[in-house]
Amino acid sequence: MSNGIKTIDLKDKSVRRDWQNFLMARGIKNFDDSELNPLDITIAVYENEEIVGTGSIAGDVIKYVAVQETTISGHSTLFNQLMTKLENFMAVEGRFHQFVFTKPIYQKSFEYIGFKTLAECEQGILLEKGLPDIKEYLSTIPRPKTPIDKVASVVINANPFTNGHRFLIEEASRNNELVYVFVLNQEASLFHTDERIALVKAGVQDLSNVIVVNGGAYIISYLTFPAYFLKHNDSAIDYQTTIDVRLFKYKIASVLGITSRYVGSEPLSHTTNLYNQKLISELNPQIEVHVIQRKLATGDLGVISARTVREAIDKGDEAVWQKMVPETTQHFISNNLLELQQRIRKGQKINGN
């Protein structure tokens, strides 16, 4: 391989081996297919036919950035060359808002070239650059005209919106002056984002103190918490949940005046159960976490579960989903049953969160 900055092919086993060895020597060790498959491009800087720097792009996220040289100031010519190449590629693709996952050692280097830190922990750091940024995202969320003391938050995927979600929101609504319900903005679900948001709004329209909000890129997304949607080991879940929760605490809740967060008890999902534990350890005591016992369905169906509803849709078992979802969701499912089943037949997974 000649010297200079090159686009490299990670399907080439020898190239991938050299690339991974370079990154592993610098503390980057996660090379799961779920991390590598979404990569659009990977570049490497070669000197004397050896890698001295590398970086990759997956959508709006820059990742796997590492360089051999650093300086006391945390700024290096090699780092700048690498980032210029990556940002130019994104600009050509029309991506002017960029996120970076990186090791804490590179924080100053990224901040030097205009990135702003969103959240950090010992294992990694999340930064962003460009627009629309988190300030613009927050500016779209309605605020009360006068300060209030008790502002609750609920975060749901609502895939689809169930009586269990409604029960959780009702509990928050009864005990707080205002409730923000953040709906995940991720097209990884049977019900599309706009459908899920519409179902939540329809299902809580009688609760005057509830505001339904699109979670954007900043709340349980592929950016902050990919393990929610894809299988990862517990160490990756711990790192990702820490980033997600700290971003919520210091960048979102602090701005919106949120004083509590409501979650359902989680007997079914290992990942969500670990997330609930992280919420409690990171948010308390500044933001009180209320774990509400999951609501039971009528009959012998156990706890209300969106996964059970999706499985019932797959089988066409209307008697099951009618016991678990409000009328607004029932009507949507009935009117769109064939379309939902077609999505499943085309490969849409229904066994996740």
mmCIF file of N, CA, C and O in Angstrom, residues 16-63:
data_model
loop_
_atom_site.group_PDB
_atom_site.id
_atom_site.type_symbol
_atom_site.label_atom_id
_atom_site.label_comp_id
_atom_site.label_asym_id
_atom_site.label_seq_id
_atom_site.Cartn_x
_atom_site.Cartn_y
_atom_site.Cartn_z
ATOM 1 N N ARG A 16 -8.180 -5.432 6.657
ATOM 2 C CA ARG A 16 -8.976 -5.355 7.887
ATOM 3 C C ARG A 16 -8.140 -5.753 9.096
ATOM 4 O O ARG A 16 -8.255 -5.131 10.170
ATOM 5 N N ARG A 17 -7.291 -6.757 8.936
ATOM 6 C CA ARG A 17 -6.448 -7.183 10.062
ATOM 7 C C ARG A 17 -5.514 -6.062 10.497
ATOM 8 O O ARG A 17 -5.397 -5.756 11.688
ATOM 9 N N ASP A 18 -4.854 -5.408 9.533
ATOM 10 C CA ASP A 18 -3.939 -4.311 9.862
ATOM 11 C C ASP A 18 -4.691 -3.146 10.503
ATOM 12 O O ASP A 18 -4.213 -2.518 11.446
ATOM 13 N N TRP A 19 -5.862 -2.860 9.961
ATOM 14 C CA TRP A 19 -6.696 -1.764 10.469
ATOM 15 C C TRP A 19 -7.134 -2.037 11.905
ATOM 16 O O TRP A 19 -7.024 -1.181 12.780
ATOM 17 N N GLN A 20 -7.628 -3.244 12.161
ATOM 18 C CA GLN A 20 -8.060 -3.588 13.510
ATOM 19 C C GLN A 20 -6.905 -3.580 14.494
ATOM 20 O O GLN A 20 -7.044 -3.107 15.631
ATOM 21 N N ASN A 21 -5.744 -4.091 14.082
ATOM 22 C CA ASN A 21 -4.581 -4.112 14.965
ATOM 23 C C ASN A 21 -4.164 -2.690 15.345
ATOM 24 O O ASN A 21 -3.798 -2.417 16.496
ATOM 25 N N PHE A 22 -4.240 -1.770 14.374
ATOM 26 C CA PHE A 22 -3.886 -0.382 14.640
ATOM 27 C C PHE A 22 -4.846 0.224 15.668
ATOM 28 O O PHE A 22 -4.421 0.898 16.612
ATOM 29 N N LEU A 23 -6.148 -0.026 15.484
ATOM 30 C CA LEU A 23 -7.144 0.525 16.401
ATOM 31 C C LEU A 23 -7.072 -0.133 17.780
ATOM 32 O O LEU A 23 -7.176 0.544 18.817
ATOM 33 N N MET A 24 -6.872 -1.437 17.821
ATOM 34 C CA MET A 24 -6.802 -2.134 19.101
ATOM 35 C C MET A 24 -5.623 -1.651 19.932
ATOM 36 O O MET A 24 -5.715 -1.561 21.167
ATOM 37 N N ALA A 25 -4.524 -1.300 19.269
ATOM 38 C CA ALA A 25 -3.360 -0.780 19.984
ATOM 39 C C ALA A 25 -3.652 0.571 20.624
ATOM 40 O O ALA A 25 -2.909 1.024 21.504
ATOM 41 N N ARG A 26 -4.744 1.203 20.182
ATOM 42 C CA ARG A 26 -5.129 2.519 20.717
ATOM 43 C C ARG A 26 -6.433 2.451 21.511
ATOM 44 O O ARG A 26 -7.120 3.444 21.675
ATOM 45 N N GLY A 27 -6.766 1.247 21.955
ATOM 46 C CA GLY A 27 -7.875 1.079 22.892
ATOM 47 C C GLY A 27 -9.248 0.942 22.281
ATOM 48 O O GLY A 27 -10.251 0.979 22.991
ATOM 49 N N ILE A 28 -9.339 0.805 20.968
ATOM 50 C CA ILE A 28 -10.632 0.623 20.291
ATOM 51 C C ILE A 28 -10.772 -0.855 19.948
ATOM 52 O O ILE A 28 -9.982 -1.391 19.165
ATOM 53 N N LYS A 29 -11.795 -1.499 20.509
ATOM 54 C CA LYS A 29 -11.847 -2.961 20.430
ATOM 55 C C LYS A 29 -13.178 -3.533 19.948
ATOM 56 O O LYS A 29 -13.318 -4.753 19.849
ATOM 57 N N ASN A 30 -14.154 -2.677 19.667
ATOM 58 C CA ASN A 30 -15.464 -3.185 19.268
ATOM 59 C C ASN A 30 -15.579 -3.230 17.747
ATOM 60 O O ASN A 30 -15.714 -2.205 17.086
ATOM 61 N N PHE A 31 -15.520 -4.433 17.192
ATOM 62 C CA PHE A 31 -15.606 -4.611 15.738
ATOM 63 C C PHE A 31 -16.729 -5.564 15.360
ATOM 64 O O PHE A 31 -16.619 -6.336 14.405
ATOM 65 N N ASP A 32 -17.828 -5.521 16.136
ATOM 66 C CA ASP A 32 -18.991 -6.348 15.825
ATOM 67 C C ASP A 32 -19.536 -5.982 14.446
ATOM 68 O O ASP A 32 -19.404 -4.842 13.996
ATOM 69 N N ASP A 33 -20.171 -6.932 13.799
ATOM 70 C CA ASP A 33 -20.772 -6.671 12.489
ATOM 71 C C ASP A 33 -21.792 -5.540 12.572
ATOM 72 O O ASP A 33 -21.958 -4.768 11.617
ATOM 73 N N SER A 34 -22.492 -5.440 13.729
ATOM 74 C CA SER A 34 -23.478 -4.374 13.882
ATOM 75 C C SER A 34 -22.833 -2.993 13.865
ATOM 76 O O SER A 34 -23.486 -1.996 13.560
ATOM 77 N N GLU A 35 -21.533 -2.924 14.173
ATOM 78 C CA GLU A 35 -20.804 -1.664 14.117
ATOM 79 C C GLU A 35 -20.203 -1.431 12.734
ATOM 80 O O GLU A 35 -20.148 -0.292 12.249
ATOM 81 N N LEU A 36 -19.756 -2.500 12.089
ATOM 82 C CA LEU A 36 -19.036 -2.368 10.822
ATOM 83 C C LEU A 36 -19.955 -2.321 9.604
ATOM 84 O O LEU A 36 -19.674 -1.602 8.632
ATOM 85 N N ASN A 37 -21.054 -3.057 9.641
ATOM 86 C CA ASN A 37 -21.921 -3.127 8.456
ATOM 87 C C ASN A 37 -22.461 -1.772 8.004
ATOM 88 O O ASN A 37 -22.601 -1.530 6.800
ATOM 89 N N PRO A 38 -22.805 -0.851 8.937
ATOM 90 C CA PRO A 38 -23.341 0.443 8.482
ATOM 91 C C PRO A 38 -22.287 1.414 7.922
ATOM 92 O O PRO A 38 -22.657 2.491 7.445
ATOM 93 N N LEU A 39 -21.007 1.059 7.963
ATOM 94 C CA LEU A 39 -19.972 1.995 7.520
ATOM 95 C C LEU A 39 -20.108 2.313 6.037
ATOM 96 O O LEU A 39 -20.217 1.415 5.201
ATOM 97 N N ASP A 40 -20.102 3.605 5.703
ATOM 98 C CA ASP A 40 -20.166 4.048 4.310
ATOM 99 C C ASP A 40 -18.780 4.092 3.683
ATOM 100 O O ASP A 40 -18.618 3.819 2.487
ATOM 101 N N ILE A 41 -17.793 4.467 4.479
ATOM 102 C CA ILE A 41 -16.443 4.595 3.968
ATOM 103 C C ILE A 41 -15.464 4.530 5.137
ATOM 104 O O ILE A 41 -15.777 4.961 6.252
ATOM 105 N N THR A 42 -14.300 3.964 4.882
ATOM 106 C CA THR A 42 -13.203 3.966 5.846
ATOM 107 C C THR A 42 -11.956 4.423 5.124
ATOM 108 O O THR A 42 -11.645 3.939 4.030
ATOM 109 N N ILE A 43 -11.250 5.363 5.728
ATOM 110 C CA ILE A 43 -10.004 5.843 5.134
ATOM 111 C C ILE A 43 -8.853 5.589 6.094
ATOM 112 O O ILE A 43 -9.049 5.453 7.306
ATOM 113 N N ALA A 44 -7.678 5.499 5.537
ATOM 114 C CA ALA A 44 -6.481 5.296 6.352
ATOM 115 C C ALA A 44 -5.350 6.142 5.788
ATOM 116 O O ALA A 44 -5.263 6.359 4.572
ATOM 117 N N VAL A 45 -4.502 6.627 6.682
ATOM 118 C CA VAL A 45 -3.306 7.363 6.294
ATOM 119 C C VAL A 45 -2.120 6.413 6.426
ATOM 120 O O VAL A 45 -1.930 5.788 7.483
ATOM 121 N N TYR A 46 -1.348 6.304 5.340
ATOM 122 C CA TYR A 46 -0.200 5.395 5.333
ATOM 123 C C TYR A 46 1.105 6.176 5.278
ATOM 124 O O TYR A 46 1.233 7.174 4.551
ATOM 125 N N GLU A 47 2.056 5.729 6.073
ATOM 126 C CA GLU A 47 3.438 6.198 5.991
ATOM 127 C C GLU A 47 4.338 4.975 6.056
ATOM 128 O O GLU A 47 4.163 4.115 6.923
ATOM 129 N N ASN A 48 5.293 4.908 5.125
ATOM 130 C CA ASN A 48 6.164 3.729 5.040
ATOM 131 C C ASN A 48 5.344 2.444 4.976
ATOM 132 O O ASN A 48 5.684 1.426 5.581
ATOM 133 N N GLU A 49 4.215 2.554 4.247
ATOM 134 C CA GLU A 49 3.317 1.435 3.992
ATOM 135 C C GLU A 49 2.671 0.872 5.254
ATOM 136 O O GLU A 49 2.198 -0.266 5.275
ATOM 137 N N GLU A 50 2.620 1.680 6.304
ATOM 138 C CA GLU A 50 1.941 1.278 7.532
ATOM 139 C C GLU A 50 0.887 2.323 7.893
ATOM 140 O O GLU A 50 1.060 3.517 7.643
ATOM 141 N N ILE A 51 -0.210 1.868 8.497
ATOM 142 C CA ILE A 51 -1.276 2.780 8.907
ATOM 143 C C ILE A 51 -0.794 3.643 10.067
ATOM 144 O O ILE A 51 -0.269 3.140 11.064
ATOM 145 N N VAL A 52 -0.988 4.965 9.933
ATOM 146 C CA VAL A 52 -0.659 5.892 11.017
ATOM 147 C C VAL A 52 -1.893 6.700 11.441
ATOM 148 O O VAL A 52 -1.830 7.486 12.386
ATOM 149 N N GLY A 53 -2.995 6.502 10.739
ATOM 150 C CA GLY A 53 -4.238 7.174 11.102
ATOM 151 C C GLY A 53 -5.399 6.572 10.347
ATOM 152 O O GLY A 53 -5.228 6.044 9.243
ATOM 153 N N THR A 54 -6.597 6.622 10.932
ATOM 154 C CA THR A 54 -7.772 6.075 10.255
ATOM 155 C C THR A 54 -9.049 6.716 10.791
ATOM 156 O O THR A 54 -9.057 7.288 11.889
ATOM 157 N N GLY A 55 -10.105 6.631 10.007
ATOM 158 C CA GLY A 55 -11.418 7.118 10.415
ATOM 159 C C GLY A 55 -12.475 6.549 9.496
ATOM 160 O O GLY A 55 -12.186 6.218 8.333
ATOM 161 N N SER A 56 -13.715 6.433 10.008
ATOM 162 C CA SER A 56 -14.812 5.861 9.229
ATOM 163 C C SER A 56 -16.049 6.725 9.369
ATOM 164 O O SER A 56 -16.175 7.526 10.300
ATOM 165 N N ILE A 57 -16.994 6.536 8.438
ATOM 166 C CA ILE A 57 -18.260 7.257 8.458
ATOM 167 C C ILE A 57 -19.402 6.263 8.334
ATOM 168 O O ILE A 57 -19.370 5.362 7.491
ATOM 169 N N ALA A 58 -20.404 6.433 9.198
ATOM 170 C CA ALA A 58 -21.647 5.669 9.102
ATOM 171 C C ALA A 58 -22.795 6.658 9.214
ATOM 172 O O ALA A 58 -23.101 7.144 10.301
ATOM 173 N N GLY A 59 -23.397 7.020 8.084
ATOM 174 C CA GLY A 59 -24.456 8.019 8.096
ATOM 175 C C GLY A 59 -23.920 9.378 8.510
ATOM 176 O O GLY A 59 -23.034 9.925 7.854
ATOM 177 N N ASP A 60 -24.415 9.914 9.619
ATOM 178 C CA ASP A 60 -23.956 11.203 10.122
ATOM 179 C C ASP A 60 -22.911 11.054 11.219
ATOM 180 O O ASP A 60 -22.530 12.037 11.855
ATOM 181 N N VAL A 61 -22.451 9.823 11.442
ATOM 182 C CA VAL A 61 -21.540 9.550 12.555
ATOM 183 C C VAL A 61 -20.137 9.254 12.052
ATOM 184 O O VAL A 61 -19.935 8.411 11.174
ATOM 185 N N ILE A 62 -19.162 9.961 12.620
ATOM 186 C CA ILE A 62 -17.748 9.683 12.372
ATOM 187 C C ILE A 62 -17.257 8.803 13.512
ATOM 188 O O ILE A 62 -17.459 9.117 14.684
ATOM 189 N N LYS A 63 -16.631 7.692 13.193
ATOM 190 C CA LYS A 63 -16.201 6.761 14.230
ATOM 191 C C LYS A 63 -14.890 6.092 13.827
ATOM 192 O O LYS A 63 -14.374 6.315 12.733
#
